[in-house]
Short mmCIF file of C-alpha atoms and ligand atoms in Angstrom, two decimals:
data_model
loop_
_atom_site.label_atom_id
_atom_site.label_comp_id
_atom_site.label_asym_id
_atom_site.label_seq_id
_atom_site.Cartn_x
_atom_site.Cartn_y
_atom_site.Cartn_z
CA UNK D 9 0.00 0.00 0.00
CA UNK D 10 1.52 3.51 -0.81
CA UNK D 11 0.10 6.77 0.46
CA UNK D 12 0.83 10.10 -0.36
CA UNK D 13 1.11 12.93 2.01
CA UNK D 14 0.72 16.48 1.64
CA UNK D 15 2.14 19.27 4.43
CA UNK D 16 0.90 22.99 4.10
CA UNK D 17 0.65 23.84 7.43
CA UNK D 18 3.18 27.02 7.75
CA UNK D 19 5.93 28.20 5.33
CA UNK D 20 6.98 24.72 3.03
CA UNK D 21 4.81 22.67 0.73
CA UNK D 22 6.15 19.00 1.29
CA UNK D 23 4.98 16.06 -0.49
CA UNK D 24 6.11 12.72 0.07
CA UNK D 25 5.02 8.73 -0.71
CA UNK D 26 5.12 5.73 2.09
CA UNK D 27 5.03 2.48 1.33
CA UNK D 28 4.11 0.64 4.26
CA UNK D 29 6.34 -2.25 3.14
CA UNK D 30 9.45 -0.50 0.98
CA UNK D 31 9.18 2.76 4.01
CA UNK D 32 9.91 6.15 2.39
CA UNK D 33 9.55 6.20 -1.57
CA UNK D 34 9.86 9.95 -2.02
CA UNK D 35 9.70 13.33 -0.87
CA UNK D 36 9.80 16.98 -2.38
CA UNK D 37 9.48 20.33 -0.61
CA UNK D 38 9.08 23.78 -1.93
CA UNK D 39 10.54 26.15 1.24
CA UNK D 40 8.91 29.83 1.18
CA UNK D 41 12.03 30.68 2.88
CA UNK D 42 12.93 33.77 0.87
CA UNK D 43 9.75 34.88 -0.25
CA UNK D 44 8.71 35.84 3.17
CA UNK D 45 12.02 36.46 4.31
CA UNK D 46 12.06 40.60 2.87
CA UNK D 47 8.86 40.73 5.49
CA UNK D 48 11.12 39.67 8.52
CA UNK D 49 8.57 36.62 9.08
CA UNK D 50 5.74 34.29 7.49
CA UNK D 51 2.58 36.49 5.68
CA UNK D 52 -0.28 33.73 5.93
CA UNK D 53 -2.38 35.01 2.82
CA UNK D 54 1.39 34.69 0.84
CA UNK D 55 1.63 30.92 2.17
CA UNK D 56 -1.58 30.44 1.39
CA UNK D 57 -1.25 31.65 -2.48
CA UNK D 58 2.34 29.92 -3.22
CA UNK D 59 1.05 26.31 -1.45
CA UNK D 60 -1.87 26.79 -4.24
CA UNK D 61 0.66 26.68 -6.83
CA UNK D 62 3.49 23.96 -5.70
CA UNK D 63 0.81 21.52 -4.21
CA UNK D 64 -0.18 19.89 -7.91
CA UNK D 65 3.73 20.10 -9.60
CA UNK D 66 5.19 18.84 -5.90
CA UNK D 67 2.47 15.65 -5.92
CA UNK D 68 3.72 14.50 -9.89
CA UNK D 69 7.68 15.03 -8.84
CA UNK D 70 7.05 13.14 -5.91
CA UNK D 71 5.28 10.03 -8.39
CA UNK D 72 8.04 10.46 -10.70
CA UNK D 73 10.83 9.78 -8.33
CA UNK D 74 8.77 7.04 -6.84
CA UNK D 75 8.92 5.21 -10.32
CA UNK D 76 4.64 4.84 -9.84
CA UNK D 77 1.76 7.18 -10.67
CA UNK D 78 -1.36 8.38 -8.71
CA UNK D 79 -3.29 4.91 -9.91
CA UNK D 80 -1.00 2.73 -7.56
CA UNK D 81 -1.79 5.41 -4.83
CA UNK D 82 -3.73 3.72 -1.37
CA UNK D 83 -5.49 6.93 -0.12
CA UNK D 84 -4.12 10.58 0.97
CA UNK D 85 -2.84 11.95 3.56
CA UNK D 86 -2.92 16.04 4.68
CA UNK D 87 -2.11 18.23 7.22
CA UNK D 88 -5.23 19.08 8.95
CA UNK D 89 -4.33 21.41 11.51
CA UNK D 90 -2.88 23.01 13.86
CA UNK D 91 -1.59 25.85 11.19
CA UNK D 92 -2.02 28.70 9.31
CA UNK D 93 -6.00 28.24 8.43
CA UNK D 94 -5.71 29.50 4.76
CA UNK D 95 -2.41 27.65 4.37
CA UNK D 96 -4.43 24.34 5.93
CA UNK D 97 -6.82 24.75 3.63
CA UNK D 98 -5.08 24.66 0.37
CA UNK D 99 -3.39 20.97 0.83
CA UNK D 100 -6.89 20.13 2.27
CA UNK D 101 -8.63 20.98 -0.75
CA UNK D 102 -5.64 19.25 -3.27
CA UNK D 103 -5.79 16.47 -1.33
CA UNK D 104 -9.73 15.99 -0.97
CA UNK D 105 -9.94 16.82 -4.67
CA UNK D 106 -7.30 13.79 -5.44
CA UNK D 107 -8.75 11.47 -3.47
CA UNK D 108 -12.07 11.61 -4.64
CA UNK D 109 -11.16 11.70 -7.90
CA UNK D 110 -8.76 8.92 -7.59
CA UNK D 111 -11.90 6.79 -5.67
CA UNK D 112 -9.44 6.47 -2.54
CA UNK D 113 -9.91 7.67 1.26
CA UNK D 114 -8.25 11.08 2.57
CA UNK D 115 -6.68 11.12 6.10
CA UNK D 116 -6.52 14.02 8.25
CA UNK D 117 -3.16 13.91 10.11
CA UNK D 118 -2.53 16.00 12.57
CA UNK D 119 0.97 18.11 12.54
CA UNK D 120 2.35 17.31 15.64
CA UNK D 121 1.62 13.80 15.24
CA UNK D 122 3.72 14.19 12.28
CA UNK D 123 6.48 15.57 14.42
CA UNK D 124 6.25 12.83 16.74
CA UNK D 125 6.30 10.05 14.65
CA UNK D 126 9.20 11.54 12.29
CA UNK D 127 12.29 9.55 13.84
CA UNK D 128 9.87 6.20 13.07
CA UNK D 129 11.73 7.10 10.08
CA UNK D 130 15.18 6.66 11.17
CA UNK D 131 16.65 3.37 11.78
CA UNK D 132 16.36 1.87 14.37
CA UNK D 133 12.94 3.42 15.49
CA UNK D 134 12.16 3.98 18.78
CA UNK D 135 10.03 1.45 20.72
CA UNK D 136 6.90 2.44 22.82
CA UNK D 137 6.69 3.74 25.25
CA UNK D 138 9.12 6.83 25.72
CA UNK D 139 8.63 10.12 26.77
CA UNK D 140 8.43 13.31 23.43
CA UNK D 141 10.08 16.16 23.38
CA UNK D 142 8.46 18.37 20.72
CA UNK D 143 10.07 21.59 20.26
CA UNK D 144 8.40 23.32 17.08
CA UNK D 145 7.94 27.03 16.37
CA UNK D 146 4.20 27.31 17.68
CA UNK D 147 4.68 24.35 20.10
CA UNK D 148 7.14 23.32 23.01
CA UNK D 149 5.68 19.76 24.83
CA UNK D 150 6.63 16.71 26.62
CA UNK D 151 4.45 13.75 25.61
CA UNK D 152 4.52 10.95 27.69
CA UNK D 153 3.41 8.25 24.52
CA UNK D 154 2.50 4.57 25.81
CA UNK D 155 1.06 3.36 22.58
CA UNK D 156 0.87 4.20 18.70
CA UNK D 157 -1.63 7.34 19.59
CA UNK D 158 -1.42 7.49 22.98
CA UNK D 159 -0.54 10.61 23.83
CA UNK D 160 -0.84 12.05 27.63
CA UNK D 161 0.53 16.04 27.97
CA UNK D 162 3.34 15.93 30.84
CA UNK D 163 3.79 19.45 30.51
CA UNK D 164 4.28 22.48 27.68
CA UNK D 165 5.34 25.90 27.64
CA UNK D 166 3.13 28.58 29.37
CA UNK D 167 4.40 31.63 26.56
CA UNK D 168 6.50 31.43 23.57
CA UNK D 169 7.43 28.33 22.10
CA UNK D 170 10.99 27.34 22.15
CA UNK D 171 11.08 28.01 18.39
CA UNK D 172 9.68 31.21 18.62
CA UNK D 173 12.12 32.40 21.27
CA UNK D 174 14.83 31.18 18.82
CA UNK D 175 13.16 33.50 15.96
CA UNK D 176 12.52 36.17 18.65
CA UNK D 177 16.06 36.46 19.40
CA UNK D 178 17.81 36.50 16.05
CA UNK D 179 15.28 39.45 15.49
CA UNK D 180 16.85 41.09 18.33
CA UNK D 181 20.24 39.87 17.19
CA UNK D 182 19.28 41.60 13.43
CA UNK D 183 19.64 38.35 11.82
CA UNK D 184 17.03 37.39 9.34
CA UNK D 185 14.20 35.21 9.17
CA UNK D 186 14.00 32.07 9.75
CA UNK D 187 16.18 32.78 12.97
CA UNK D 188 16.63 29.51 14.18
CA UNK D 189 18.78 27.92 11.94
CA UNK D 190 20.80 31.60 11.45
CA UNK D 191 21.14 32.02 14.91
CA UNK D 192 22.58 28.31 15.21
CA UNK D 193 25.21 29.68 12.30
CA UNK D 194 26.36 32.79 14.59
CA UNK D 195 26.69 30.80 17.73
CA UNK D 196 29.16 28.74 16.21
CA UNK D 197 32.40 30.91 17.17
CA UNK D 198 30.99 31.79 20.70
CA UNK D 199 31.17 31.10 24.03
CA UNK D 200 28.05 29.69 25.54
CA UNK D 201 29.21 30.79 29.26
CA UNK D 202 29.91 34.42 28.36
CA UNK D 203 26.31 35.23 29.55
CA UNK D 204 24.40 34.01 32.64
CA UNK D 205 20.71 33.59 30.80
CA UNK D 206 18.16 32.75 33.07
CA UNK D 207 17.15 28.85 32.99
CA UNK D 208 13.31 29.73 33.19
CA UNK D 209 11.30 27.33 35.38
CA UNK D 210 13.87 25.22 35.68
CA UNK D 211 13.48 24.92 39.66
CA UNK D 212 8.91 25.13 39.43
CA UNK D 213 7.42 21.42 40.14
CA UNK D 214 6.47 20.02 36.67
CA UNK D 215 7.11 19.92 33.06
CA UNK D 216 6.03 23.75 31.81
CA UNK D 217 8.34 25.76 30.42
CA UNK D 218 8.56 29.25 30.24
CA UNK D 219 10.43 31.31 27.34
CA UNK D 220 9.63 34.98 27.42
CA UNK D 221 11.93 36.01 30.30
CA UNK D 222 14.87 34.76 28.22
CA UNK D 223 14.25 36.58 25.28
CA UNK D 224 13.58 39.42 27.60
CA UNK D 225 17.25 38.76 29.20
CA UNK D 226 18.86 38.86 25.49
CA UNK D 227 16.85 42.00 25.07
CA UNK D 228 18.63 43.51 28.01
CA UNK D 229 21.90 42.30 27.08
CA UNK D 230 21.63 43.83 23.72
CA UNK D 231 20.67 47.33 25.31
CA UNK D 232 23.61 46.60 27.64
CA UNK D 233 26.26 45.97 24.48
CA UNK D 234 24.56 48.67 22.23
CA UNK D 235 27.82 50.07 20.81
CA UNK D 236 29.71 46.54 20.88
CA UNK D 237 26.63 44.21 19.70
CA UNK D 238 28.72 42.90 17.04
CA UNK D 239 31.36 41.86 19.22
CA UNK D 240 29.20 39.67 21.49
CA UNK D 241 26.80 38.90 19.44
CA UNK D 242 28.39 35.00 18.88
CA UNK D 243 28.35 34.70 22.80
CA UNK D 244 24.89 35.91 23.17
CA UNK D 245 23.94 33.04 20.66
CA UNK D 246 26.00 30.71 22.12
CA UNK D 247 24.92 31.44 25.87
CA UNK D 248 20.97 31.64 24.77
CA UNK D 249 21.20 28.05 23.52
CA UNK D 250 23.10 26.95 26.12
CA UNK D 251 20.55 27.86 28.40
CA UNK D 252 17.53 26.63 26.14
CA UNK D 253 19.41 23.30 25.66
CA UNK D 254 19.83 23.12 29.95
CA UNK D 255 16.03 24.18 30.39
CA UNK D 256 15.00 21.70 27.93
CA UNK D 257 17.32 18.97 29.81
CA UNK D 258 16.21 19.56 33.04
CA UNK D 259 12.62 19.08 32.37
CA UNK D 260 13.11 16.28 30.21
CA UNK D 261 14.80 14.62 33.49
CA UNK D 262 11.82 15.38 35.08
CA UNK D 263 9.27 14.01 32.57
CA UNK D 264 11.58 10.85 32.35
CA UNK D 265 11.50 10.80 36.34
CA UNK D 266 7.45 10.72 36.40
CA UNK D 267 6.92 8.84 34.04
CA UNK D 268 9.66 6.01 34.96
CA UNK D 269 10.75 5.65 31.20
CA UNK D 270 14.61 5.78 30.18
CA UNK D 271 13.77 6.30 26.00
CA UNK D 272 13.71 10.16 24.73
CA UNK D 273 11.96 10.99 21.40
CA UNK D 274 12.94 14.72 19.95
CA UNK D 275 11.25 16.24 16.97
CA UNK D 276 10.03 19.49 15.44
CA UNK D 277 12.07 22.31 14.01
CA UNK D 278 14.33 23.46 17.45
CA UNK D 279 15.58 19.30 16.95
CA UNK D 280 18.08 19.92 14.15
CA UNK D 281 20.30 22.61 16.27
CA UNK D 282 23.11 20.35 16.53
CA UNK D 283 24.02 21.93 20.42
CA UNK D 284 20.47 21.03 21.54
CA UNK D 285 20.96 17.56 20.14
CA UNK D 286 24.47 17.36 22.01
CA UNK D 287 22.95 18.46 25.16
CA UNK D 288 19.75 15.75 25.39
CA UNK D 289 22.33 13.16 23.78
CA UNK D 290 24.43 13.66 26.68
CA UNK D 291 22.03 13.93 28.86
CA UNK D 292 20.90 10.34 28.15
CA UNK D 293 24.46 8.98 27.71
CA UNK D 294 24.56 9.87 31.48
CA UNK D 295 21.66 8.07 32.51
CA UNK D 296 22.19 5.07 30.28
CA UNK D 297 18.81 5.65 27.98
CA UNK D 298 17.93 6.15 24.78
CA UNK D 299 17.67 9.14 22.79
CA UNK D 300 15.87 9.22 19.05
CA UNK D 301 15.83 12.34 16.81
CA UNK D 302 14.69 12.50 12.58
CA UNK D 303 17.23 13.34 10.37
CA UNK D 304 17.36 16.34 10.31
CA UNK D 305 15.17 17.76 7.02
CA UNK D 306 12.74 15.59 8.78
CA UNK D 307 12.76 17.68 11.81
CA UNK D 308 11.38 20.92 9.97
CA UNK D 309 7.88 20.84 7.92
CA UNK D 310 8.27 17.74 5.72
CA UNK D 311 6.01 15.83 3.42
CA UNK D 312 7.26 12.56 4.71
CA UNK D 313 5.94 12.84 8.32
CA UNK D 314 2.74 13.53 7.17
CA UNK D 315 2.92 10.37 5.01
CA UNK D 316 3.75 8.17 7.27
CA UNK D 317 1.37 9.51 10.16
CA UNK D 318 -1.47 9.25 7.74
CA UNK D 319 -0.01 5.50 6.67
CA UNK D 320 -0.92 4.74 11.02
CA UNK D 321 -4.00 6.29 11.09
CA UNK D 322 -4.76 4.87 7.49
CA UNK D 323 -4.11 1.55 8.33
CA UNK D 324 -6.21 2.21 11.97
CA UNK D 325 -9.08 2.54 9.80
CA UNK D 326 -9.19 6.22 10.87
CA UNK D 327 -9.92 8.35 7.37
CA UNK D 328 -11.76 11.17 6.63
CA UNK D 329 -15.51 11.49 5.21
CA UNK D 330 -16.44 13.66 2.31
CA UNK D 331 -16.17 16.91 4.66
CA UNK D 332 -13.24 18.76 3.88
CA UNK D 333 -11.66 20.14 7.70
CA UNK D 334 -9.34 22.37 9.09
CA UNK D 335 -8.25 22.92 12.57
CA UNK D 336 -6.41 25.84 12.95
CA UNK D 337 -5.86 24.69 16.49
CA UNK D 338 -5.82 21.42 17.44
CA UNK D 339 -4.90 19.26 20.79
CA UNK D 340 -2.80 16.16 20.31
CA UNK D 341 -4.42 14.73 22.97
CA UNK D 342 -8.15 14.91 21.60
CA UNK D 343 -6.71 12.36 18.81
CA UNK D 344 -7.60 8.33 19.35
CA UNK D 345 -5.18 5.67 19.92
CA UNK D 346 -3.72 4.08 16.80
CA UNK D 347 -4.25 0.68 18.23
O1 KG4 Q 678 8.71 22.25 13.23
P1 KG4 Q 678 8.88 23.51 12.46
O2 KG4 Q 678 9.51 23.42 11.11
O3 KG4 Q 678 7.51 24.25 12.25
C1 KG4 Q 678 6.50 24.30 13.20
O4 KG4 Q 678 5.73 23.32 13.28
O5 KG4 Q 678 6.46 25.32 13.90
O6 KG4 Q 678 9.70 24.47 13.40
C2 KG4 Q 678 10.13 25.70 12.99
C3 KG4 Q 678 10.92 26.33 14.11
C4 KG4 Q 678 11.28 27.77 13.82
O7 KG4 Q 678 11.02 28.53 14.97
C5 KG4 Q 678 12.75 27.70 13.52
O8 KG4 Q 678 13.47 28.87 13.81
C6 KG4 Q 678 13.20 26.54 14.39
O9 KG4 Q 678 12.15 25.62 14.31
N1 KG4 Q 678 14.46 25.96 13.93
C7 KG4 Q 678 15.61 25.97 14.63
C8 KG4 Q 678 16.58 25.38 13.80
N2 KG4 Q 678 15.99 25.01 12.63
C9 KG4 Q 678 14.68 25.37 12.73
N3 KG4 Q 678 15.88 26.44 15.85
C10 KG4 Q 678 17.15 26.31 16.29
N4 KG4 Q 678 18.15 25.77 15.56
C11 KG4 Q 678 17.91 25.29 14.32
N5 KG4 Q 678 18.89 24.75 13.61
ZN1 ZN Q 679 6.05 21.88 12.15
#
């Protein structure tokens, strides 16, 4: 069975085929990087025009490099939410129209999900049950997952989301969106201990997080260095991560403490900065468990996580009906087990 998947969610159309017995046959994405990039950040009704035009070209490049065509297609799978509600809408819509004219079910798959199941894959996969880390740019949660669907929220962050605070800060650090990855780039040369950043929450009972105060702490330091900002600006990068990458340790600790599990799953966008991988890989070095990330293209938007999440629920008997629906925002934990 082979099922194509369609992400339109936020800023990059991805397309992608599973094959639920050769895995991953092929996947295409069209980034909107540098088309919203001269407005400093994402413009939704832009998103929602360019997915419109890369959703029909993306789904034949991804048949062509899967050697098959949309016949020896199973059913479809989209992003139904959360998102960008015009953005949503648009892979909705190519996706409902392709399935009903192919005579084959759509499945609504729900981003996160997609997230979360990303390093299933990586080889090896992780087993159930384990604890998630998803740190995305509108989310930052820790799943504690028992089953294939199973999803119970251990705690999440009570402001920004650790992507966002990422963004927020190369803003304040003039770099240009997306300011993840470019703030990754300028930490590079500098020295993570240079600044004492706050470790928000760190010491509150639970598994929230809190962001805002550290992006208000960079703010201050960049007042403070106002004629020298490009001197320090490496060690600002460097010392904000650092103490993102401690945060998120600690209260991984903590969910792996509740929850009495020694196996760590990381995914969404904040997953491919390689010190934040370092940090939760060492972190589970030192308490002899297992860590699990996606490659990491598969840890930003990506067709291929949508695939295979709507492969699971596909195969759970869990498609759509003729309704064509969006949820702009959407709980992971409203969706039904897989099993
Ligand atoms: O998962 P994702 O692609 O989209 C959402 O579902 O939100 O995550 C995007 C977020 C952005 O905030 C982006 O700046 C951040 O992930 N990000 C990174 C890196 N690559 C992407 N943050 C830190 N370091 C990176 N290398
Ligand atoms: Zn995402």
């Amino acid at each position: 069975m082979r099922i194509l998947g369609i992400e339109s969610s936020c800023d990059e159309t991805g397309v992608a085929i599973y094959d639920d017995e050769q895995g991953l046959v092929s996947h295409v994405l069209h980034t909107q990087i540098a088309m919203h990039a001269q407005y400093g950040g994402v413009v939704p009704e832009l998103a929602s025009r360019d997915h419109i035009r890369r959703v029909v070209p993306l789904v034949t490049l991804a048949c062509e490099k899967a050697l098959c065509g949309l016949k020896d297609l199973s059913a479809v799978a989209y992003t139904a939410g959360p998102g960008l509600i015009g953005a949503l809408l648009t892979g909705a819509m190519g996706a409902a129209a392709l399935a009903h004219g192919l005579g084959i079910p759509c499945v609504p798959v729900h981003h996160m999900e997609g997230h979360l199941l990303a390093p299933m894959l990586e080889d090896p996969r992780p087993q159930f049950p384990f604890v998630a880390l998803l740190i995305s740019g509108g989310h930052t949660m820790l799943i504690k997952v028992s089953a294939p669907g199973r999803y119970e929220l251990l705690g999440q962050s009570v402001d920004d989301a650790a992507g966002e605070a990422f963004d927020k800060t190369a803003k304040l650090l003039g770099l240009p969106y997306p300011g993840g990855p470019q703030l990754e780039e300028l930490s590079k040369g500098g020295d993570p201990k240079a600044f004492d950043f706050p470790r928000p929450m760190i010491k509150n009972p639970g598994c929230d997080f809190s962001f805002a105060g550290l992006k208000t702490a960079v703010l201050n330091a960049t007042l403070d260095h106002e004629k020298d900002l490009d001197k320090v600006k490496s060690d600002i990068a460097a010392s904000f991560t650092a103490a993102v990458a401690e945060t998120l340790c600690r209260k991984c600790e903590r969910a792996l403490k509740i929850t009495s599990l020694n196996r760590l799953v990381v995914a969404g966008g904040v997953s491919a900065n390689t010190d934040i991988r370092g940090a939760l890989k060492d972190l589970m070095a030192k308490r002899g468990g297992e860590i699990f990330f996606a490659r990491r293209e598969f840890c930003t938007d990506n067709g291929a996580m949508i695939a295979y999440a709507g492969m699971q629920r596909f195969k759970a008997g869990q498609i759509g009906d003729d309704r064509v629906i969006v949820h702009p925002r959407w709980a992971l934990t409203a969706l039904k087990p897989l099993e």
